Short mmCIF file of C-alpha atoms in Angstrom, two decimals:
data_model
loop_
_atom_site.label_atom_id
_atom_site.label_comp_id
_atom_site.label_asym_id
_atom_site.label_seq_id
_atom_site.Cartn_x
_atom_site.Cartn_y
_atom_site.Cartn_z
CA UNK A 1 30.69 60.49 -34.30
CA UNK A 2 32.98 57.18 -34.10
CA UNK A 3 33.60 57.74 -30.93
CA UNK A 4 29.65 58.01 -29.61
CA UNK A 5 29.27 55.29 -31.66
CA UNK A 6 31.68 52.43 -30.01
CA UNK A 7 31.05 54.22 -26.25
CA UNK A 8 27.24 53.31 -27.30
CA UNK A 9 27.81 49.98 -28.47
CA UNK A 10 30.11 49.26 -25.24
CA UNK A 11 27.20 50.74 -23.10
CA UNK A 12 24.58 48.19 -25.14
CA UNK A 13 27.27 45.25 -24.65
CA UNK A 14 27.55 46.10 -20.80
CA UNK A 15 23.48 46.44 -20.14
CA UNK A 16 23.09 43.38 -22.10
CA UNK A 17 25.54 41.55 -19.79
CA UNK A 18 24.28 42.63 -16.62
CA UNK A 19 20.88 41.15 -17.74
CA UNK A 20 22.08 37.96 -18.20
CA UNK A 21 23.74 37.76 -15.08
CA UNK A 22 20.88 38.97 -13.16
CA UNK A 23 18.82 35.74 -15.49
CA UNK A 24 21.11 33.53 -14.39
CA UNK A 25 21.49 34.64 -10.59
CA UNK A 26 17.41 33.94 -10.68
CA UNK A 27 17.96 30.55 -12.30
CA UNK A 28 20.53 29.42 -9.87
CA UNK A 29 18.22 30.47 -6.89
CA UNK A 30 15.94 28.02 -8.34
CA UNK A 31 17.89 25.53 -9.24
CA UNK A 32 19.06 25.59 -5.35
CA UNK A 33 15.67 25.57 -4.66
CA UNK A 34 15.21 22.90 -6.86
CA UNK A 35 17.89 20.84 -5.07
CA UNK A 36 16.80 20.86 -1.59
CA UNK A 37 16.41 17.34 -0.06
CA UNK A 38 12.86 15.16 -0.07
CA UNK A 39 11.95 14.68 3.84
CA UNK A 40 10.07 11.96 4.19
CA UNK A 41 8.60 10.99 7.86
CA UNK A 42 10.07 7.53 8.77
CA UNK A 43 10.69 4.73 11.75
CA UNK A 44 14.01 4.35 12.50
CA UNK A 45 16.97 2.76 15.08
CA UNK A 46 18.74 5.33 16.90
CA UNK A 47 21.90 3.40 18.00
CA UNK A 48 24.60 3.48 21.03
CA UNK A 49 26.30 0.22 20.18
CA UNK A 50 29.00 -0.72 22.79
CA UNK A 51 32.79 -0.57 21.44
CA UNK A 52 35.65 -1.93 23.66
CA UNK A 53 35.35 1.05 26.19
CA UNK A 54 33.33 3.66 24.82
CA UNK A 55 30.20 4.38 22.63
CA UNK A 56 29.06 4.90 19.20
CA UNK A 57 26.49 6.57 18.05
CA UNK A 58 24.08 5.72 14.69
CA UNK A 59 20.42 5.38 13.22
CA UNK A 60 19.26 2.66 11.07
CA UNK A 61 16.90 3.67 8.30
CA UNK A 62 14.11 1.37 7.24
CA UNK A 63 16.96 1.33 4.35
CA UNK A 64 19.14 -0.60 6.15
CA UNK A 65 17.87 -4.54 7.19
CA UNK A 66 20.56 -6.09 9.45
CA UNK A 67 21.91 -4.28 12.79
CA UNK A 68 24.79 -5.62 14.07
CA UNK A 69 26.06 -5.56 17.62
CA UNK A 70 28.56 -6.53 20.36
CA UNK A 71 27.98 -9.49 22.21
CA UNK A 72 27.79 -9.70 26.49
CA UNK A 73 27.52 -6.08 25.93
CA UNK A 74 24.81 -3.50 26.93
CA UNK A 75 23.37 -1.35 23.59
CA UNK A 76 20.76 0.88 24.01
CA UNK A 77 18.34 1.08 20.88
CA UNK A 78 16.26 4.15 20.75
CA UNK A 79 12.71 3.94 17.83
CA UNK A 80 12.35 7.39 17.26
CA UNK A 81 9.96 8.52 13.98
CA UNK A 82 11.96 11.15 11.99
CA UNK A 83 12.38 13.11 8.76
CA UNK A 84 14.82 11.08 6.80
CA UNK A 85 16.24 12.46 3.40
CA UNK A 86 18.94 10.98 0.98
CA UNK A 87 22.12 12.92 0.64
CA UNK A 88 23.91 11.96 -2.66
CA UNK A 89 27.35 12.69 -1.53
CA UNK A 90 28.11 10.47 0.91
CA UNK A 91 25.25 7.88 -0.38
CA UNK A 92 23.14 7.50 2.37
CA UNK A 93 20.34 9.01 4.71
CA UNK A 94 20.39 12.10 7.01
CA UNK A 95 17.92 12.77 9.77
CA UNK A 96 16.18 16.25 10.42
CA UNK A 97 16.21 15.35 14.69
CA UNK A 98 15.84 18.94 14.75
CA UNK A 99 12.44 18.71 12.49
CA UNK A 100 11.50 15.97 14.37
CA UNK A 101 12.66 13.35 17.06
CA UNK A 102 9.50 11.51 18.69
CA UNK A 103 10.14 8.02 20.76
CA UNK A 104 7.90 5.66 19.72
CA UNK A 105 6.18 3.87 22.47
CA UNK A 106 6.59 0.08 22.65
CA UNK A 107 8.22 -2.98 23.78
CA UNK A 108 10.90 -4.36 22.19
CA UNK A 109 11.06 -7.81 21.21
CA UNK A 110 14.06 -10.09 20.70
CA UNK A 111 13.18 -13.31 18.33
CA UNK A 112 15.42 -16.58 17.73
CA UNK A 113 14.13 -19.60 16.28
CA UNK A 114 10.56 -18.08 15.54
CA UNK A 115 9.91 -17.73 19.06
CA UNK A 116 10.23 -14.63 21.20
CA UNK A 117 13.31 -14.84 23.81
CA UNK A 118 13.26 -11.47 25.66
CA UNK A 119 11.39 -8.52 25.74
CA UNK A 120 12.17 -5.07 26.74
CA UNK A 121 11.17 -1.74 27.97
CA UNK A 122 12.19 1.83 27.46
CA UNK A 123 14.19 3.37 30.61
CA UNK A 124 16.03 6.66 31.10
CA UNK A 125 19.88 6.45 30.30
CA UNK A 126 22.88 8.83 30.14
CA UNK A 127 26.65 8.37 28.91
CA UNK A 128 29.31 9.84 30.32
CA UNK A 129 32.40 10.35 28.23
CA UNK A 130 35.54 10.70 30.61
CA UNK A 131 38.36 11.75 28.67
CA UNK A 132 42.30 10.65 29.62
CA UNK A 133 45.05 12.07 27.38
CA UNK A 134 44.10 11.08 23.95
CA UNK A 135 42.02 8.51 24.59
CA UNK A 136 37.71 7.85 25.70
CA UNK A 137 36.14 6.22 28.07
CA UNK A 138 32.16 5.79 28.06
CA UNK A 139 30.40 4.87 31.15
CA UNK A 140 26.38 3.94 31.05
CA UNK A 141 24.07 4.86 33.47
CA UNK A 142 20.65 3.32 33.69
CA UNK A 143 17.35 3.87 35.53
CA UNK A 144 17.53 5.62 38.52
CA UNK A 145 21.52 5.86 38.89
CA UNK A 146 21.77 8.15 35.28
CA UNK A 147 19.14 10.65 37.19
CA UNK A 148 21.90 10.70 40.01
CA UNK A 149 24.50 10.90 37.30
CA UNK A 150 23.34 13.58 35.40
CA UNK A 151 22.92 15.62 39.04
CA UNK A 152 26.32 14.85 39.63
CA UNK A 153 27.42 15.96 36.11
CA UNK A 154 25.08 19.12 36.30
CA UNK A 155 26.33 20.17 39.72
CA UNK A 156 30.64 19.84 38.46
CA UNK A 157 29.26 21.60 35.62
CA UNK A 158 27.73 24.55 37.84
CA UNK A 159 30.74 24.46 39.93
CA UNK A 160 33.03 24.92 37.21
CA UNK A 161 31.41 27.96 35.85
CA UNK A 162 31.31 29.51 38.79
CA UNK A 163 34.97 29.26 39.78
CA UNK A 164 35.63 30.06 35.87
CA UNK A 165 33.96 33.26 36.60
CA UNK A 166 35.76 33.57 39.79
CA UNK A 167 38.90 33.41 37.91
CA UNK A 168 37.71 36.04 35.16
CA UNK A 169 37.61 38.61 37.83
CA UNK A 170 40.69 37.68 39.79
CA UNK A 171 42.72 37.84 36.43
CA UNK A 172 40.50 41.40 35.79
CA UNK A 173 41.70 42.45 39.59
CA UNK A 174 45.04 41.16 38.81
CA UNK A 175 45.97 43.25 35.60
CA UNK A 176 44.44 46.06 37.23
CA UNK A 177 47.17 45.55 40.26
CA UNK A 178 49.77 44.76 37.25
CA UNK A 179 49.18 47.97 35.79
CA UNK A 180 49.43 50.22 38.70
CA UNK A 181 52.28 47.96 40.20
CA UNK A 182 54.37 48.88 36.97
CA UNK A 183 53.30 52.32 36.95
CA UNK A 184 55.08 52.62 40.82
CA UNK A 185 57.79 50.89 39.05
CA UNK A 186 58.26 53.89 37.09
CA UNK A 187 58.32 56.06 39.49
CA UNK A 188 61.54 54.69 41.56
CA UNK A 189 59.38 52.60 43.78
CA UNK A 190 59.62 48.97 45.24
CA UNK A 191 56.62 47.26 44.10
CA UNK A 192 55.45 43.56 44.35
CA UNK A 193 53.48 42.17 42.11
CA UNK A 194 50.68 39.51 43.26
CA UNK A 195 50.98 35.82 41.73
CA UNK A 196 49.08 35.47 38.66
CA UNK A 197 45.00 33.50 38.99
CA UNK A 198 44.89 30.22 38.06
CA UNK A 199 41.84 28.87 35.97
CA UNK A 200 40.49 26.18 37.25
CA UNK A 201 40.87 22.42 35.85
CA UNK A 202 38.23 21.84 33.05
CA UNK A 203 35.87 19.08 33.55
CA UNK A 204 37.37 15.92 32.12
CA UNK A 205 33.93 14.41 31.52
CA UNK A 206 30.95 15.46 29.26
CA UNK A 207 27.42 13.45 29.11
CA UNK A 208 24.70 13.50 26.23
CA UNK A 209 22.22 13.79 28.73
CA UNK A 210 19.56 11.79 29.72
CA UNK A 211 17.73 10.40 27.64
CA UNK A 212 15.15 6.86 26.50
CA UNK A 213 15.72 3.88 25.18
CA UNK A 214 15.84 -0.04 25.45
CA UNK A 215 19.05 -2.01 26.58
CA UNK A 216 20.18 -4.80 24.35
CA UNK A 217 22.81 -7.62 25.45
CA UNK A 218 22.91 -11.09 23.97
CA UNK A 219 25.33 -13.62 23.53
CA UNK A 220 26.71 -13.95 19.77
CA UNK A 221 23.84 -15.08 17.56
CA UNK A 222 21.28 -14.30 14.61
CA UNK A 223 18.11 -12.59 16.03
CA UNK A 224 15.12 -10.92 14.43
CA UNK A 225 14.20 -7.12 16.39
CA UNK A 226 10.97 -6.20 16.42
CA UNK A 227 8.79 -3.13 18.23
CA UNK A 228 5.41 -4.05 19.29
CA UNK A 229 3.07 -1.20 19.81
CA UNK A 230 0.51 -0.63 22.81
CA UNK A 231 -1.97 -1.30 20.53
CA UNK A 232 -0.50 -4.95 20.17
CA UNK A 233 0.78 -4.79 16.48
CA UNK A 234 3.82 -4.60 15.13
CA UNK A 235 5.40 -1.13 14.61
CA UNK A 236 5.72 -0.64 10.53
CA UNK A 237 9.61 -1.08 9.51
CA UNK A 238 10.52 -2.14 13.32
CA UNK A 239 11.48 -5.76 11.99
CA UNK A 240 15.09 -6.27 11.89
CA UNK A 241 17.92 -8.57 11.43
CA UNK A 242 20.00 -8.40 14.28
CA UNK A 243 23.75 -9.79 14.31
CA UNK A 244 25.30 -10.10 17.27
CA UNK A 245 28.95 -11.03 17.22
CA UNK A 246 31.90 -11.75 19.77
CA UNK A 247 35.76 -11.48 18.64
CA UNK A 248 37.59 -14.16 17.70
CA UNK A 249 40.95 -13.92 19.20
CA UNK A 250 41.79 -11.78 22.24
CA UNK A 251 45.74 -10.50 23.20
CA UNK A 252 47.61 -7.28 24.31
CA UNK A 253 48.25 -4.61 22.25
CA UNK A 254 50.11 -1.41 22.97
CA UNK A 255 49.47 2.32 22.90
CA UNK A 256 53.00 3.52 21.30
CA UNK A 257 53.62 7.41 22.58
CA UNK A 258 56.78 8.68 21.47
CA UNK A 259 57.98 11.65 23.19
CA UNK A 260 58.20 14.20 20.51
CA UNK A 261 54.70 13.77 19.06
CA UNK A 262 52.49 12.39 22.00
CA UNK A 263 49.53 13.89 20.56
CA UNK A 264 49.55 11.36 17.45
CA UNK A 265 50.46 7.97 19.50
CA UNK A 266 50.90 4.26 17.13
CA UNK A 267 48.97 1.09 17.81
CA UNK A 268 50.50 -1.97 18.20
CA UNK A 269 47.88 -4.97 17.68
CA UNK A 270 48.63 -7.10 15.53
CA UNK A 271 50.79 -10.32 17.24
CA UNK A 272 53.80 -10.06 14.21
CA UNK A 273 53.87 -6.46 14.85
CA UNK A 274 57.29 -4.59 15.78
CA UNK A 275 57.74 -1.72 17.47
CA UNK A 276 60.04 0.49 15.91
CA UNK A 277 61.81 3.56 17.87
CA UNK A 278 63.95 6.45 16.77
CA UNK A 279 67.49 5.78 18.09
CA UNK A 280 68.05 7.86 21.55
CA UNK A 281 64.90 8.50 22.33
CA UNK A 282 62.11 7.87 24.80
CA UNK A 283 58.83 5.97 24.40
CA UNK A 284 55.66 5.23 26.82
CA UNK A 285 53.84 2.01 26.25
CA UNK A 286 50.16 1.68 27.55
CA UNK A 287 48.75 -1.81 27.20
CA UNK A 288 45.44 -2.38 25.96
CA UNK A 289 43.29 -5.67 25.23
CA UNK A 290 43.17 -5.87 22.05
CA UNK A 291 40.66 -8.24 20.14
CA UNK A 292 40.52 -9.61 16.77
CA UNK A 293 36.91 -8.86 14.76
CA UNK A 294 35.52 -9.75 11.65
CA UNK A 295 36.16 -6.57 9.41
CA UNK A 296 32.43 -6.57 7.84
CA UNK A 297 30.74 -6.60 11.00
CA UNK A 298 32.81 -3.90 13.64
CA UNK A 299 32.34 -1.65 10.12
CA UNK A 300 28.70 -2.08 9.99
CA UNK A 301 28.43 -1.72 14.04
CA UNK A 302 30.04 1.63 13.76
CA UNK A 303 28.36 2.97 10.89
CA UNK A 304 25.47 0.59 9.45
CA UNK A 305 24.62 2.55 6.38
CA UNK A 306 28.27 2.51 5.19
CA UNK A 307 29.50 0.64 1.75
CA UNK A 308 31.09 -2.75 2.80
CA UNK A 309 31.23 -6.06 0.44
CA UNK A 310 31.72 -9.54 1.51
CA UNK A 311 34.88 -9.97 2.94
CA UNK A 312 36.49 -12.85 5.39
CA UNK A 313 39.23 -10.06 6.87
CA UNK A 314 39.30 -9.41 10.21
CA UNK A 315 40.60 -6.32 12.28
CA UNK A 316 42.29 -5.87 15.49
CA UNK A 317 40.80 -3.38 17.52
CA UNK A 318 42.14 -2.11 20.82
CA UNK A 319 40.13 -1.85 23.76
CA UNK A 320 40.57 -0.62 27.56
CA UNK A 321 43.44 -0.18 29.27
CA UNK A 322 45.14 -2.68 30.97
CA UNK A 323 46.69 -1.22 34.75
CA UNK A 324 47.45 -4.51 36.95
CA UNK A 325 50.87 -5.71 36.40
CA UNK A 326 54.71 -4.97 34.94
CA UNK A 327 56.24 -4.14 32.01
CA UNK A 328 59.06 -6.77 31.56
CA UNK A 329 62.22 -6.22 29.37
CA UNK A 330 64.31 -9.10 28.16
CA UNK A 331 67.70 -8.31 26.22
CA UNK A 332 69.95 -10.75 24.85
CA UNK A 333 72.88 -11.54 27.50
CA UNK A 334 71.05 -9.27 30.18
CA UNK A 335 68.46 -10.39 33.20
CA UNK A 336 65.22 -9.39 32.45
CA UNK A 337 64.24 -5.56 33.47
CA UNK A 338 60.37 -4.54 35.17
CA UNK A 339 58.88 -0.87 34.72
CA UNK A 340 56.18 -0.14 36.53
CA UNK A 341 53.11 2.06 35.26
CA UNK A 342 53.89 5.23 36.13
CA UNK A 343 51.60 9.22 35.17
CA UNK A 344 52.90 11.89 33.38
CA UNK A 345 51.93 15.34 32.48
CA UNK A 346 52.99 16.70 29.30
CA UNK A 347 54.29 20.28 29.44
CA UNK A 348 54.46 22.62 25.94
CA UNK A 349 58.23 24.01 26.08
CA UNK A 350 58.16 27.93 25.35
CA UNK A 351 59.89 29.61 22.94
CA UNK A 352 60.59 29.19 19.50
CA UNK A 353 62.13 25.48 19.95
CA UNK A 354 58.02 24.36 20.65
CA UNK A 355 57.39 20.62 21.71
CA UNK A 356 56.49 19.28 24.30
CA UNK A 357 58.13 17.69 27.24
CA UNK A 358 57.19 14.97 29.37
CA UNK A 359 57.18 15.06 32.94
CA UNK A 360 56.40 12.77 36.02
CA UNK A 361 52.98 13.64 37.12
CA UNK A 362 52.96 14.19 40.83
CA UNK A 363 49.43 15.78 42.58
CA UNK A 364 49.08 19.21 43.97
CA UNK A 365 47.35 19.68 46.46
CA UNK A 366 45.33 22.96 45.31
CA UNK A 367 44.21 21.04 42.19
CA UNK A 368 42.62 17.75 43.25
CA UNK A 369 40.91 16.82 40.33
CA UNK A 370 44.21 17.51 38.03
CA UNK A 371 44.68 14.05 36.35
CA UNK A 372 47.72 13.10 34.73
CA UNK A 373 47.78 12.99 30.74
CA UNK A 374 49.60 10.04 30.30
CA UNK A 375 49.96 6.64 32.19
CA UNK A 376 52.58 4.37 30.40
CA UNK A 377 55.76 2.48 30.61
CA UNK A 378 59.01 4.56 29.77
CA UNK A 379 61.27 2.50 27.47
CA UNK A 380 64.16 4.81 26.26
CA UNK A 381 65.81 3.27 22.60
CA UNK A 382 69.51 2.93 22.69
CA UNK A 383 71.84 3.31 19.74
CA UNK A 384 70.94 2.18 15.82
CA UNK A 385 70.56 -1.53 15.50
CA UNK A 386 69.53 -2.52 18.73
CA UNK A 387 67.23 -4.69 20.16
CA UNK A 388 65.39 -6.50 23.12
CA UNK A 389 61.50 -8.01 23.64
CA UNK A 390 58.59 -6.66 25.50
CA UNK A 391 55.41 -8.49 27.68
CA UNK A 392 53.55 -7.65 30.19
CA UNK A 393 54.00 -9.71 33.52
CA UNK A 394 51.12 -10.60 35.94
CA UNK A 395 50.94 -9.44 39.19
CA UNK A 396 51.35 -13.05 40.10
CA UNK A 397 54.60 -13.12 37.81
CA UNK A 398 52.98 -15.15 35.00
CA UNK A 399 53.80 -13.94 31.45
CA UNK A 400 50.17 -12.98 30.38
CA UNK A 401 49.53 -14.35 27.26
CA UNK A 402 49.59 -12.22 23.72
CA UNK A 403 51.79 -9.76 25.30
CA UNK A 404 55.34 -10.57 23.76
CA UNK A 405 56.43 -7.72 21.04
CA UNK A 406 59.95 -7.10 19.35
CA UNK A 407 61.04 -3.76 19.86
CA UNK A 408 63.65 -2.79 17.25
CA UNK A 409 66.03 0.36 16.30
CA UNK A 410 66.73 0.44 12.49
CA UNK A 411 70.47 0.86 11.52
CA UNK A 412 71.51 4.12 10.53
CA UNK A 413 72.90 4.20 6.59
CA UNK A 414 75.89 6.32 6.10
CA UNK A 415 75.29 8.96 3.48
CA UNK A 416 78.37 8.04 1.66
CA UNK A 417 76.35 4.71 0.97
CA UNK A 418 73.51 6.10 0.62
CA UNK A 419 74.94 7.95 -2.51
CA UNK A 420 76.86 5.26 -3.33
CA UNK A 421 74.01 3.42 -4.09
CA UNK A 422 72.32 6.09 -5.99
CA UNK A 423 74.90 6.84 -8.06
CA UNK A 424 75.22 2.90 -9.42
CA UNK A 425 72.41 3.02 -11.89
CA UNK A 426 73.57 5.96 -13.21
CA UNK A 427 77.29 3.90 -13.61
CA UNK A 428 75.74 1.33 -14.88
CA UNK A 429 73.46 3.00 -17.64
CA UNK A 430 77.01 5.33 -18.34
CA UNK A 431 78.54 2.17 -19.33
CA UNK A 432 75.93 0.47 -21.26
CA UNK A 433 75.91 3.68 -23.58
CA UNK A 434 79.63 3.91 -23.68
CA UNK A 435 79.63 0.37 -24.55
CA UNK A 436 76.90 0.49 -27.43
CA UNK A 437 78.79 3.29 -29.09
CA UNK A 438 81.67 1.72 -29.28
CA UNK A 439 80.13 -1.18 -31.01
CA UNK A 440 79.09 1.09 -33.31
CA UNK A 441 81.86 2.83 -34.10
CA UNK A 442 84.69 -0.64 -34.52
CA UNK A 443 82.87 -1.40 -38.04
CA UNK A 444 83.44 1.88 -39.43
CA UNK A 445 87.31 1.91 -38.12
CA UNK A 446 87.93 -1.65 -39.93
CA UNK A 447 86.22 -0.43 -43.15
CA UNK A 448 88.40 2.34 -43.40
CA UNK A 449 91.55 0.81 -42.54
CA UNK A 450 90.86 -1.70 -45.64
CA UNK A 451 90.71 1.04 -48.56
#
């Protein structure tokens, strides 16, 4: 009777847990419910502010009151009404596009001074992001010539699928061949097998279509932005501080690839930088123009919702590429040494060794479009300790400006010293202890030698 009693109780204990969970599955379905964001309908900014050589892309919120952009450079602002709703997490505002994205009709007005200083219409636009190695280039298109670019991109794009295809059922024809080829094999007889298909190169250049919206480029200033409807008014939350801003220092900077890890390449920017190389090895330097930009503003350009207090720090930022000239190398004692800017292609090594290795890029003719994935100067680092300076000479054989780096192997530290060193506090404390004990210890040896 015991026994049916406790298998009872256990039974009540187990139906009365199962309820709770299934009360508290309900509840948490609610409370997710509960939780799902507030869409409200707003005006907004949708942004493609112009970097260096490429494009970023951002909406302003009637939360946000200043836009800031690059000067002598061509934005494209896009009013768009949306569902906006505030996501806790990261502190700021998301946009349902997919709920709604609707241009809103207007001409955009640019006002300094009180009075207004240009005005602008809506036009069709596409970017096209070309990619080279590990880094992006952006190219606008405006008007008519992004209709011809977007052909252009649509008809690669068409191409490439259909030679992809093409491939597919070459490489399906091939194993097919494979197979029976091996099969002969078996069989005692002389086979040859066909050369394996080769895919064809991916496109190297994606767009975001085409799209509408106004071009912006001013010279560095403090505007108001406004949207004036077709009725004549005003568009509701259209009026904007706009901050347009230039850098303030411009030099060369360098694109530091070493060869083992060319995937995750350095920057060099700052003027009192070194660059600092692994002893016996090989490097590829890429100049860049680099300019210098107030830290508070190049944030807010890239992301103008983001977090940033007042701050006079500025940021060097590296921008496109720089091709015309030679890399000069001046060692102590030696004449000075040119490289010339020469493409690479970076081959994964088999096996279980993995890397990758660097070759000279050099085209084939049955891939034209193959494009090398890396265009530097070699610099190989000699022993530890050594030395020698870096800057870019004109084609004209003036030392362009900015351009002057240390390069710089560190000394290698013997291990003996290296544990040498390590071991010393440890002396030192030994001693100390050694020390205090004895201290302690002479009292009580004088005491007793007195009784």
């Amino acid at each position: 009777m015991r026994q049916l009693a406790i298998g009872g109780w256990r039974r009540t204990q187990w139906f009365v847990l199962m309820i709770c969970l299934l009360l508290t599955g309900l509840t948490g379905s609610a409370v997710v419910r509960a939780q799902e964001p507030q869409r409200q309908r707003a005006f907004v900014y949708g942004i493609n502010a112009a970097l260096e050589n490429t494009y970023t892309g951002s909406f302003a919120p009637p939360s946000v009151p200043t836009l800031y952009l690059l000067a002598d450079q061509t934005n494209i602002l896009s009013p768009r009404m949306t569902e906006i709703y505030f996501w806790a997490i990261t502190n700021e505002y998301k946009a349902s596009w997919e709920l709604l994205n609707e241009p809103v009709a207007g001409t955009l007005e640019i006002v300094q001074g009180g009075q207004v200083i240009q005005q602008s219409e809506p036009t069709s636009y596409t970017l096209h992001y070309q990619t080279h190695g590990s880094e992006v280039n952006a190219q606008l298109f405006m008007g008519p010539d992004a209709d011809v670019a977007h052909a252009r991109f649509s008809a690669e794009q068409q191409q490439y699928q259909a030679a992809l295809s093409a491939y597919y059922e070459a490489q399906l024809a091939w194993t097919a061949l494979a197979d029976d080829a091996n099969q002969r094999a078996q069989k005692g007889e002389k086979v040859t097998v066909p050369p394996t298909p080769q895919p064809p190169e991916p496109i190297s250049v994606t767009s975001n279509g085409v799209n509408q919206g106004i071009p912006v480029k001013l010279p560095a200033g403090s505007y108001q932005v406004q949207l004036r409807g077709r009725d004549g008014a005003i568009v509701p939350d259209s009026m904007r501080t706009l901050v347009v801003f230039s850098p303030r220092r411009t030099a060369i900077g360098y694109m530091v690839v070493p060869e083992t890890r060319w995937t995750t390449p350095d920057h060099v920017d700052d003027l009192s930088d070194v660059i600092v190389g692994t002893p016996n090895s090989q490097i590829y330097l890429t100049p860049h123009t680099a300019r210098e930009f107030p830290t508070h503003a190049y944030t807010l350009l890239q992301d103008p919702q983001q977090q940033v207090g007042e701050t006079t720090d500025w940021i060097w930022v590296m921008g496109e590429p720089i091709t015309a000239g030679q890399l000069e190398i001046v060692a102590a004692g030696q004449p000075p040494e040119r490289r010339a800017l020469t493409p690479y292609r970076v081959m994964q090594v088999a096996g279980s060794t993995l890397g990758y290795q660097i070759q000279q890029f050099l085209p084939d003719p049955q891939q034209p479009n193959a494009a090398p994935d890396l265009i530097g100067y070699p610099i190989h680092i000699d022993q530890p300790g050594s030395g020698f300076e870096i800057r870019m000479v004109s084609p004209q054989g003036q030392v362009l400006a900015g351009s002057s780096r240390l390069v710089r192997t560190p000394s290698a530290t013997p291990l003996s010293l290296l544990l040498l060193l390590a071991a010393l506090p440890l002396a030192v404390g030994a001693a100390v202890i050694l020390r205090r004990r004895m201290q302690l210890r002479l009292p009580r040896n004088l005491a007793g030698s007195h009784e």
